[in-house]
Coordinates of C-alpha atoms and ligand atoms in Angstrom, one line a residue:
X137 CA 0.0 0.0 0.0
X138 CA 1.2 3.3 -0.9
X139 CA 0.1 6.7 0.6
X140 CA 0.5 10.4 -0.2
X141 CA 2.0 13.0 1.8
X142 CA 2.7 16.2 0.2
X143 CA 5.8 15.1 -1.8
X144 CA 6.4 12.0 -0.5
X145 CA 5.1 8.2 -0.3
X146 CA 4.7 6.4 3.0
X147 CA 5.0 2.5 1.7
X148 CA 3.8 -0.5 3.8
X149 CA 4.1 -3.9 3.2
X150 CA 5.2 -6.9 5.0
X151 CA 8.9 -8.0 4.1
X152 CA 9.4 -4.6 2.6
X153 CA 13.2 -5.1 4.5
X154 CA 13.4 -7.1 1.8
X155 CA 12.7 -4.8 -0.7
X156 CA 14.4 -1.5 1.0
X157 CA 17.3 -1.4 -1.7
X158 CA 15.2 -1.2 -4.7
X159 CA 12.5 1.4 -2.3
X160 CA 16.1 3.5 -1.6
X161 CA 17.1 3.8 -5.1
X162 CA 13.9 5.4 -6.1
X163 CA 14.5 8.8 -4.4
X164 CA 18.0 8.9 -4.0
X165 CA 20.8 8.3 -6.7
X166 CA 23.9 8.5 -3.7
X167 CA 26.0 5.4 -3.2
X168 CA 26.2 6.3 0.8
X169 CA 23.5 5.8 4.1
X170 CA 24.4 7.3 7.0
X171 CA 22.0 4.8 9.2
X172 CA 20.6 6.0 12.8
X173 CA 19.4 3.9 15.1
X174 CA 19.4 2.6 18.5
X175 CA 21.7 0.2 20.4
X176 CA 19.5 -2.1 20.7
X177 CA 18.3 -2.5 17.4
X178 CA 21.6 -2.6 16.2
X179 CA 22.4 -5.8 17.8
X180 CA 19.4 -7.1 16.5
X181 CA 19.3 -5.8 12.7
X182 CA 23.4 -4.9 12.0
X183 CA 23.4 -7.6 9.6
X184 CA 20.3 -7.6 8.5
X185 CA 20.5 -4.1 7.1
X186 CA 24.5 -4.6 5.7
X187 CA 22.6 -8.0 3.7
X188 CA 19.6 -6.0 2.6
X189 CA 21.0 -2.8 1.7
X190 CA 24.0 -4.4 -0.1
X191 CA 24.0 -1.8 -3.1
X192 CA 24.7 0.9 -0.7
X193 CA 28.0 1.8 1.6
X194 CA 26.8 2.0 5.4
X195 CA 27.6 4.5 7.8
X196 CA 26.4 3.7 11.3
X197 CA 25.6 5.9 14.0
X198 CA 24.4 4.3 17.4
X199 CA 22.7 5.9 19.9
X200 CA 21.5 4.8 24.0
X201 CA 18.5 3.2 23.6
X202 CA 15.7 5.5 25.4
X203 CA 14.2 8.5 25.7
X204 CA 17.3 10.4 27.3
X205 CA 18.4 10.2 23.5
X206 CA 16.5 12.9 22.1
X207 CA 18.7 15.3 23.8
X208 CA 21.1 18.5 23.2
X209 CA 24.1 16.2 24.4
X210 CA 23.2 13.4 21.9
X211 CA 22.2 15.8 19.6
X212 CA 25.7 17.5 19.1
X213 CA 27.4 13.9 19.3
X214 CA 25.5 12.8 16.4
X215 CA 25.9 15.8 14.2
X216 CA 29.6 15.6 15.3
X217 CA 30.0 12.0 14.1
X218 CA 27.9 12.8 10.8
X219 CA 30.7 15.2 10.1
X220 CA 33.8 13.2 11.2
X221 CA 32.4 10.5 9.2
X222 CA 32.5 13.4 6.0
X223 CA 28.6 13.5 5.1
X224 CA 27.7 15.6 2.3
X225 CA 24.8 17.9 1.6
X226 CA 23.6 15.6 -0.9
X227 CA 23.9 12.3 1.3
X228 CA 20.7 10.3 3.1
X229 CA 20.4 9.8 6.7
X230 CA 18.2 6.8 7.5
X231 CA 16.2 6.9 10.9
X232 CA 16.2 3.1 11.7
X233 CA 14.1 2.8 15.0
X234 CA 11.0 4.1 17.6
X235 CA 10.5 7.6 17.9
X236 CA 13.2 8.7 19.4
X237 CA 15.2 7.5 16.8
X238 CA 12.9 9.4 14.3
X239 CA 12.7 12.1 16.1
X240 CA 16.4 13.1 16.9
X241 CA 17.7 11.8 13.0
X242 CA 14.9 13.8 11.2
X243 CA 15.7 16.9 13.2
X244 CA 19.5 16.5 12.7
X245 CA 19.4 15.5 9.1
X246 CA 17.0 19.0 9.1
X247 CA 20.3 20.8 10.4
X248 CA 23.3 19.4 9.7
X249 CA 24.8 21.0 7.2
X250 CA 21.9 23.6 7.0
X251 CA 19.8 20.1 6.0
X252 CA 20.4 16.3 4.2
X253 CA 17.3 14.3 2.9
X254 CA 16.3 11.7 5.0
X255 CA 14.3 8.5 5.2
X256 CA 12.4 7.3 7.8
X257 CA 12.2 3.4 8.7
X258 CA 10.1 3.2 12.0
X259 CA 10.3 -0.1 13.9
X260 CA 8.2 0.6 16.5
X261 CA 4.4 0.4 16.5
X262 CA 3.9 3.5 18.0
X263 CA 7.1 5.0 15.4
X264 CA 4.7 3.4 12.5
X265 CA 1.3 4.8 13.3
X266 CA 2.2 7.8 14.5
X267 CA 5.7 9.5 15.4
X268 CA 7.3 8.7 11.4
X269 CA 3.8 10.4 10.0
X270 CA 3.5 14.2 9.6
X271 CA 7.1 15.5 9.4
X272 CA 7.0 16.8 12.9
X273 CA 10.9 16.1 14.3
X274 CA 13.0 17.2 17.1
X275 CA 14.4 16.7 20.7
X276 CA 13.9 17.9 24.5
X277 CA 15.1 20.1 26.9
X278 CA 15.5 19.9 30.7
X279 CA 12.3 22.0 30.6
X280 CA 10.2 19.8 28.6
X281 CA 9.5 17.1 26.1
X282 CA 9.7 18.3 22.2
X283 CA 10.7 21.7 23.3
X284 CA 13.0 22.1 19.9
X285 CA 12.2 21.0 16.5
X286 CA 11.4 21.6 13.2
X287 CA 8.5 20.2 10.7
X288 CA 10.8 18.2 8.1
X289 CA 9.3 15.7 5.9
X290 CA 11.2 13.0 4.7
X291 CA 11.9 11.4 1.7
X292 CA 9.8 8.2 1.6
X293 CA 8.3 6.6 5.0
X294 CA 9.2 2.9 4.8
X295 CA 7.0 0.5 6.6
X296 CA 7.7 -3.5 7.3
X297 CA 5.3 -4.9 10.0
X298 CA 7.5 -8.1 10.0
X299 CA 9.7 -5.7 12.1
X300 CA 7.5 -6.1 15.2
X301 CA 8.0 -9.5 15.4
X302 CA 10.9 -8.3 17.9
X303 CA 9.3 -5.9 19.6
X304 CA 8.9 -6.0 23.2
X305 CA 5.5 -6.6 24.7
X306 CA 5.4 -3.4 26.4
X307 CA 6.4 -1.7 23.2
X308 CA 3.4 -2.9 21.4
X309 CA 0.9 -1.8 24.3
X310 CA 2.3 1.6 23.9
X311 CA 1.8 1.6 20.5
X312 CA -1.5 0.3 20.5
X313 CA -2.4 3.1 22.8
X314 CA -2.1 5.4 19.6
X315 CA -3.6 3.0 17.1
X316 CA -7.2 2.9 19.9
X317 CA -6.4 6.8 20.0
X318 CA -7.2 6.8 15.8
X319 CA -9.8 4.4 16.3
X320 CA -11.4 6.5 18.4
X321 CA -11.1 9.8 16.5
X322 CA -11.3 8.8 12.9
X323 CA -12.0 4.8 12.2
X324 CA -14.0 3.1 14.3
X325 CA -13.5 0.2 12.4
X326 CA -10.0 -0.7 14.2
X327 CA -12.0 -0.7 17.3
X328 CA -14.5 -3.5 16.0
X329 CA -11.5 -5.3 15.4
X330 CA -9.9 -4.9 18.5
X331 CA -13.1 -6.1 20.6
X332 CA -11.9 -9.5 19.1
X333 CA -8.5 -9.6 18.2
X334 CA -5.5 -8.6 20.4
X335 CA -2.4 -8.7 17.6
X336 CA -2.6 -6.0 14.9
X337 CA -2.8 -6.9 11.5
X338 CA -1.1 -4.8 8.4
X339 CA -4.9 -3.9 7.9
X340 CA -5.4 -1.9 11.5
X341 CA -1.7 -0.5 10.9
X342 CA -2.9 1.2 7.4
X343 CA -6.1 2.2 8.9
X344 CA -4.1 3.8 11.9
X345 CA -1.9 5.7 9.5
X346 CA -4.8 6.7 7.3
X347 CA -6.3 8.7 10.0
X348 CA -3.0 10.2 11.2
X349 CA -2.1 11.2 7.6
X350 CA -5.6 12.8 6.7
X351 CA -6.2 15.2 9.9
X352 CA -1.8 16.0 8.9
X353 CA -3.0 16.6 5.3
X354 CA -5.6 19.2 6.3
X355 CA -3.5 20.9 9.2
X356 CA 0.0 20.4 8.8
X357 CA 1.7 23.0 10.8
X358 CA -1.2 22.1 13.5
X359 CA -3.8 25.5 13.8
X360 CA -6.7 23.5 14.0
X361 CA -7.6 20.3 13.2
X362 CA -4.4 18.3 14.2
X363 CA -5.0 18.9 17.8
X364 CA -7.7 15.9 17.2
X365 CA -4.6 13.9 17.8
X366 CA -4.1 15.4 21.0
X367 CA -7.2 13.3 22.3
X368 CA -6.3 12.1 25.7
X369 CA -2.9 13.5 26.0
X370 CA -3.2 16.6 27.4
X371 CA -4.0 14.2 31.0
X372 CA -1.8 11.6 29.4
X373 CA 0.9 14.1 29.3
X374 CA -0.1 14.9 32.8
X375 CA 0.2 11.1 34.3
X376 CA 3.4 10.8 32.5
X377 CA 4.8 14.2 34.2
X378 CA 3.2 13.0 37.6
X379 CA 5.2 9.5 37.8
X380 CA 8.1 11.5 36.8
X381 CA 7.9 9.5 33.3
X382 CA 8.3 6.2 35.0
X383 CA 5.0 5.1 33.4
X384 CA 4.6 4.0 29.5
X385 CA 3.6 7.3 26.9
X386 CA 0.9 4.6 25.8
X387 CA -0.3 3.5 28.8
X388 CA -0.5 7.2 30.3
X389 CA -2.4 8.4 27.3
X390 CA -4.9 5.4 27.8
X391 CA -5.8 6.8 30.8
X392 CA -6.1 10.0 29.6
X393 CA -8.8 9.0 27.0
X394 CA -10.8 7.6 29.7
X395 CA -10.6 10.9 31.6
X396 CA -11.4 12.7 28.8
X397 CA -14.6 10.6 28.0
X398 CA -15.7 10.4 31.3
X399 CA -15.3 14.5 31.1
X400 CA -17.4 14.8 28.3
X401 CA -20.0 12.5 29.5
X402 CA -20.1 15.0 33.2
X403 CA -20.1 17.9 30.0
X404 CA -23.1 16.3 28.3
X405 CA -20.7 16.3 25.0
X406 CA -19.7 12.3 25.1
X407 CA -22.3 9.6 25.1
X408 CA -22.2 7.2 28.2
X409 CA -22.1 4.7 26.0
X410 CA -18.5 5.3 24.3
X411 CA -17.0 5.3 27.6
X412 CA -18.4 2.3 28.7
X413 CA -17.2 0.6 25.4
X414 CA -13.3 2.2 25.1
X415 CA -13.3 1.1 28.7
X416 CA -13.9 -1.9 28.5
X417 CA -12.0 -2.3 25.5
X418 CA -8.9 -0.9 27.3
X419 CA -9.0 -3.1 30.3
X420 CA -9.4 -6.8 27.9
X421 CA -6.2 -5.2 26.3
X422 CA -4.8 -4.6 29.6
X423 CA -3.4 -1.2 29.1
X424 CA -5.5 0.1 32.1
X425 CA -6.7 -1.6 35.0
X426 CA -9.4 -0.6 38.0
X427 CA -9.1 1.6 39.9
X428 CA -8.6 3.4 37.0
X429 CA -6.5 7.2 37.3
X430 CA -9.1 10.0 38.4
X431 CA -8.8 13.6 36.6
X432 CA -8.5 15.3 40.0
X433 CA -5.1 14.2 41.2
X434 CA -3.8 15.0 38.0
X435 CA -5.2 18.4 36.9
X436 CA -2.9 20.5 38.8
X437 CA 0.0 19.0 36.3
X438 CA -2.4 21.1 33.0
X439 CA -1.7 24.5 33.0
X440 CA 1.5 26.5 33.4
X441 CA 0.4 29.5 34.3
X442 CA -2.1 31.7 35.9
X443 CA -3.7 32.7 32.4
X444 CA -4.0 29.4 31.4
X445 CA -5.8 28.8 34.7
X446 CA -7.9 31.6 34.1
X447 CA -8.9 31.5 30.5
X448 CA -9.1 27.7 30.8
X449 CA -7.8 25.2 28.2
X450 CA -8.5 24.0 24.5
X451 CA -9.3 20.2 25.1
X452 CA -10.7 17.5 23.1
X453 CA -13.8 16.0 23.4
X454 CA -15.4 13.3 21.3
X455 CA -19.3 13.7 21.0
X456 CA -19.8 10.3 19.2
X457 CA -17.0 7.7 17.5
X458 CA -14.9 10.0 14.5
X459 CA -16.4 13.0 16.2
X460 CA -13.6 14.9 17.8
X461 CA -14.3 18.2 18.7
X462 CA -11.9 21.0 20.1
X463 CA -13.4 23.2 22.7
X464 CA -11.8 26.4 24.1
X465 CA -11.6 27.9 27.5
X466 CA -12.6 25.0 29.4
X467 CA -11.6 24.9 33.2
X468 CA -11.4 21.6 35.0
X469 CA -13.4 21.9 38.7
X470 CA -10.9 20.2 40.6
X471 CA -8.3 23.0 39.5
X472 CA -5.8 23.6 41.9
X473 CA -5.3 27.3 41.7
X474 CA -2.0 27.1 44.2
X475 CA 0.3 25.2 41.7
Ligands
NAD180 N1 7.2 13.2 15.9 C1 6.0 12.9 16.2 O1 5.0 13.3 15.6 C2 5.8 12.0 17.4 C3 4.5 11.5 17.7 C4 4.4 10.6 18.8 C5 5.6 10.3 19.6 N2 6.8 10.9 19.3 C6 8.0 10.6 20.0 O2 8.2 9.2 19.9 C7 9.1 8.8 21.0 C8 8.6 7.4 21.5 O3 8.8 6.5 20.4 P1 8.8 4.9 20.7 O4 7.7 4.6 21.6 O5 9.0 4.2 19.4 O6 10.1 4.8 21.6 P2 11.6 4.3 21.3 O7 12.1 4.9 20.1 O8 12.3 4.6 22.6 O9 11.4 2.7 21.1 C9 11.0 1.9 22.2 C10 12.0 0.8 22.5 O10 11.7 -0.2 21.6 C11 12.9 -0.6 21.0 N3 12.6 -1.1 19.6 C12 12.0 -0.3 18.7 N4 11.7 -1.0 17.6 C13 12.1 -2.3 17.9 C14 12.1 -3.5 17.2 N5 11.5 -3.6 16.0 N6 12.6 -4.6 17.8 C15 13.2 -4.5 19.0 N7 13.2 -3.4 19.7 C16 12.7 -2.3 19.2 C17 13.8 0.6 21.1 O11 15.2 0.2 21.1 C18 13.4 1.2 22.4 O12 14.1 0.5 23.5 C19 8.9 9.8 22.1 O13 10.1 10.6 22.1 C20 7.8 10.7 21.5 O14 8.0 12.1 21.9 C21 6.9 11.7 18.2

């Protein structure tokens, strides 16, 4: 399956690995990869890659594994290495990896050398359905998550969902965290599937993407509509910061749905109904159990100031399945107007 993104294809089919080479050679004409990725998947695809990119000289650069990654200090190391290692302005980076692989290479390859084209092969679920889709790249700051970036698009977005087959089981819960999150807001269709199924198949992954690229395609540089994605995060975002990220993005941003449903149900905005479904739904996949997280001891983590406690939040509500809807000034009761 191919999709459209502006300039650029996002390609998925299983064993694609297979097939990179030829994929490669249709938007770049260089004899030279300069190949990010993680140490773990390193070990696990090092000679993978050498076999099935075998018309190409590699360039490796290996990062920590984790989060910590998408930082200033990793940042410069990288860009350092990309130099000593002579890359030239016409030269591919390839983001092998999750998100945070994704993430830091697209924003480097945006700024090295005033910017290289780049290519992004996600290997997690959560880097396929979501964090190699919509050209948003960058790193964080001891502030703040994403607090530096750039929107850079890449070159082609290469998808093999053969690569999950090594994916930890946590990883995959995280991931389908996102993929209930576009069910939710634009395909209710993955949702009927995952009343009965637990794996994904390539079928949900499409869909997933599908809804990701459309809401990108009509709001790239986010004014309006791609805040739908933010469904649930804005708490999720909150549960994260209050377990000092020691709980999964995924599993945090379940939550967060469920608080934002339940919300909108107090609101009159969400049917009782949808809870009670994504609920359950949730807890047979086992990325939330009861008790479940309740908005109050988390709503002092959503604003950062006094006028954002004062002219309240924009938040998004669903009003039925594919109905997302993005409301303004809303102020949360349990508000604690000391933090
Ligand atoms: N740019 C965006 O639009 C966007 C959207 C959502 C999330 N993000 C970012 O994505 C990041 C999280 O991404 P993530 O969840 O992929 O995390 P990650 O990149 O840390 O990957 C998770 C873990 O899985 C391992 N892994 C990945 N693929 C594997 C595979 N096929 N086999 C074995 N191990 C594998 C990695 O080594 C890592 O340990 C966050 O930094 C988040 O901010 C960005």
């Amino acid at each position: 399956m191919n999709l459209k993104v502006d300039n650029y294809e996002i390609i998925i089919k299983e064993n694609l690995f297979f097939d990179f080479d030829n994929q490669i050679k249709k938007v770049y004409t260089g004899d030279k990869l300069f190949i990010v990725t993680d140490d773990n998947l390193f070990k696990v695809y090092e000679e993978k890659l050498k076999n099935a990119l075998h018309s190409f000289k590699l360039e490796f650069v290996v990062i920590p594994s984790g989060e910590n990654s998408k930082s200033m200090k990793i940042y410069e190391k990288v860009v350092s290495e990309l130099i000593r290692k002579h890359i030239r302005r016409n030269q591919m980076i390839v983001a092998f990896g999750g998100g945070v692989v994704g993430d830091l290479a697209g924003f480097v390859a945006g700024t090295v050398l005033r910017g290289v084209p780049f290519i992004q092969i996600p290997t997690s679920l959560l880097a396929m359905v979501d964090s190699s889709i919509g050209g948003k790249v960058g790193i964080d700051l001891p502030e703040g998550k994403n607090l530096v970036g750039l929107f850079n698009n890449p070159k082609v977005v290469l998808i093999d969902p053969n690569l999950l087959q090594t994916l930890p089981v946590d990883e995959y819960r995280n991931g389908l965290a996102e993929v209930i999150k576009a069910g939710i807001i634009g395909d209710y269709s993955i949702l009927e599937y995952l009343k009965k199924h637990d794996k994904l198949t390539i079928n949900e992954i499409i869909k997933s993407i599908e809804v990701k690229r459309k809401i990108v395609l009509k709001d790239p540089f986010e004014k309006n509509e791609r805040m739908y994605l933010n469904f649930g995060h804005t708490f999720g975002h909150a549960i994260e910061r209050h377990f000092d990220y020691a709980i999964k993005h995924g599993i945090a941003v379940a939550y967060g749905m469920l608080i934002a449903l339940d919300e909108g149900v107090k609101r009159g905005i969400t049917k009782k109904e949808l809870y009670e479904e994504i609920k359950a739904l949730l807890l047979r996949l086992k990325l939330v159990k009861e008790p479940l997280l309740v908005m109050k001891d988390f709503v002092s983590y959503i604003a950062s100031d006094k006028k954002q406690l004062s002219d309240g939040l924009r938040f998004v509500f669903m009003s039925d399945y594919e109905k997302p809807e993005i409301h303004k000034g809303v102020i949360f009761d349990a508000w604690n107007y000391t933090k």
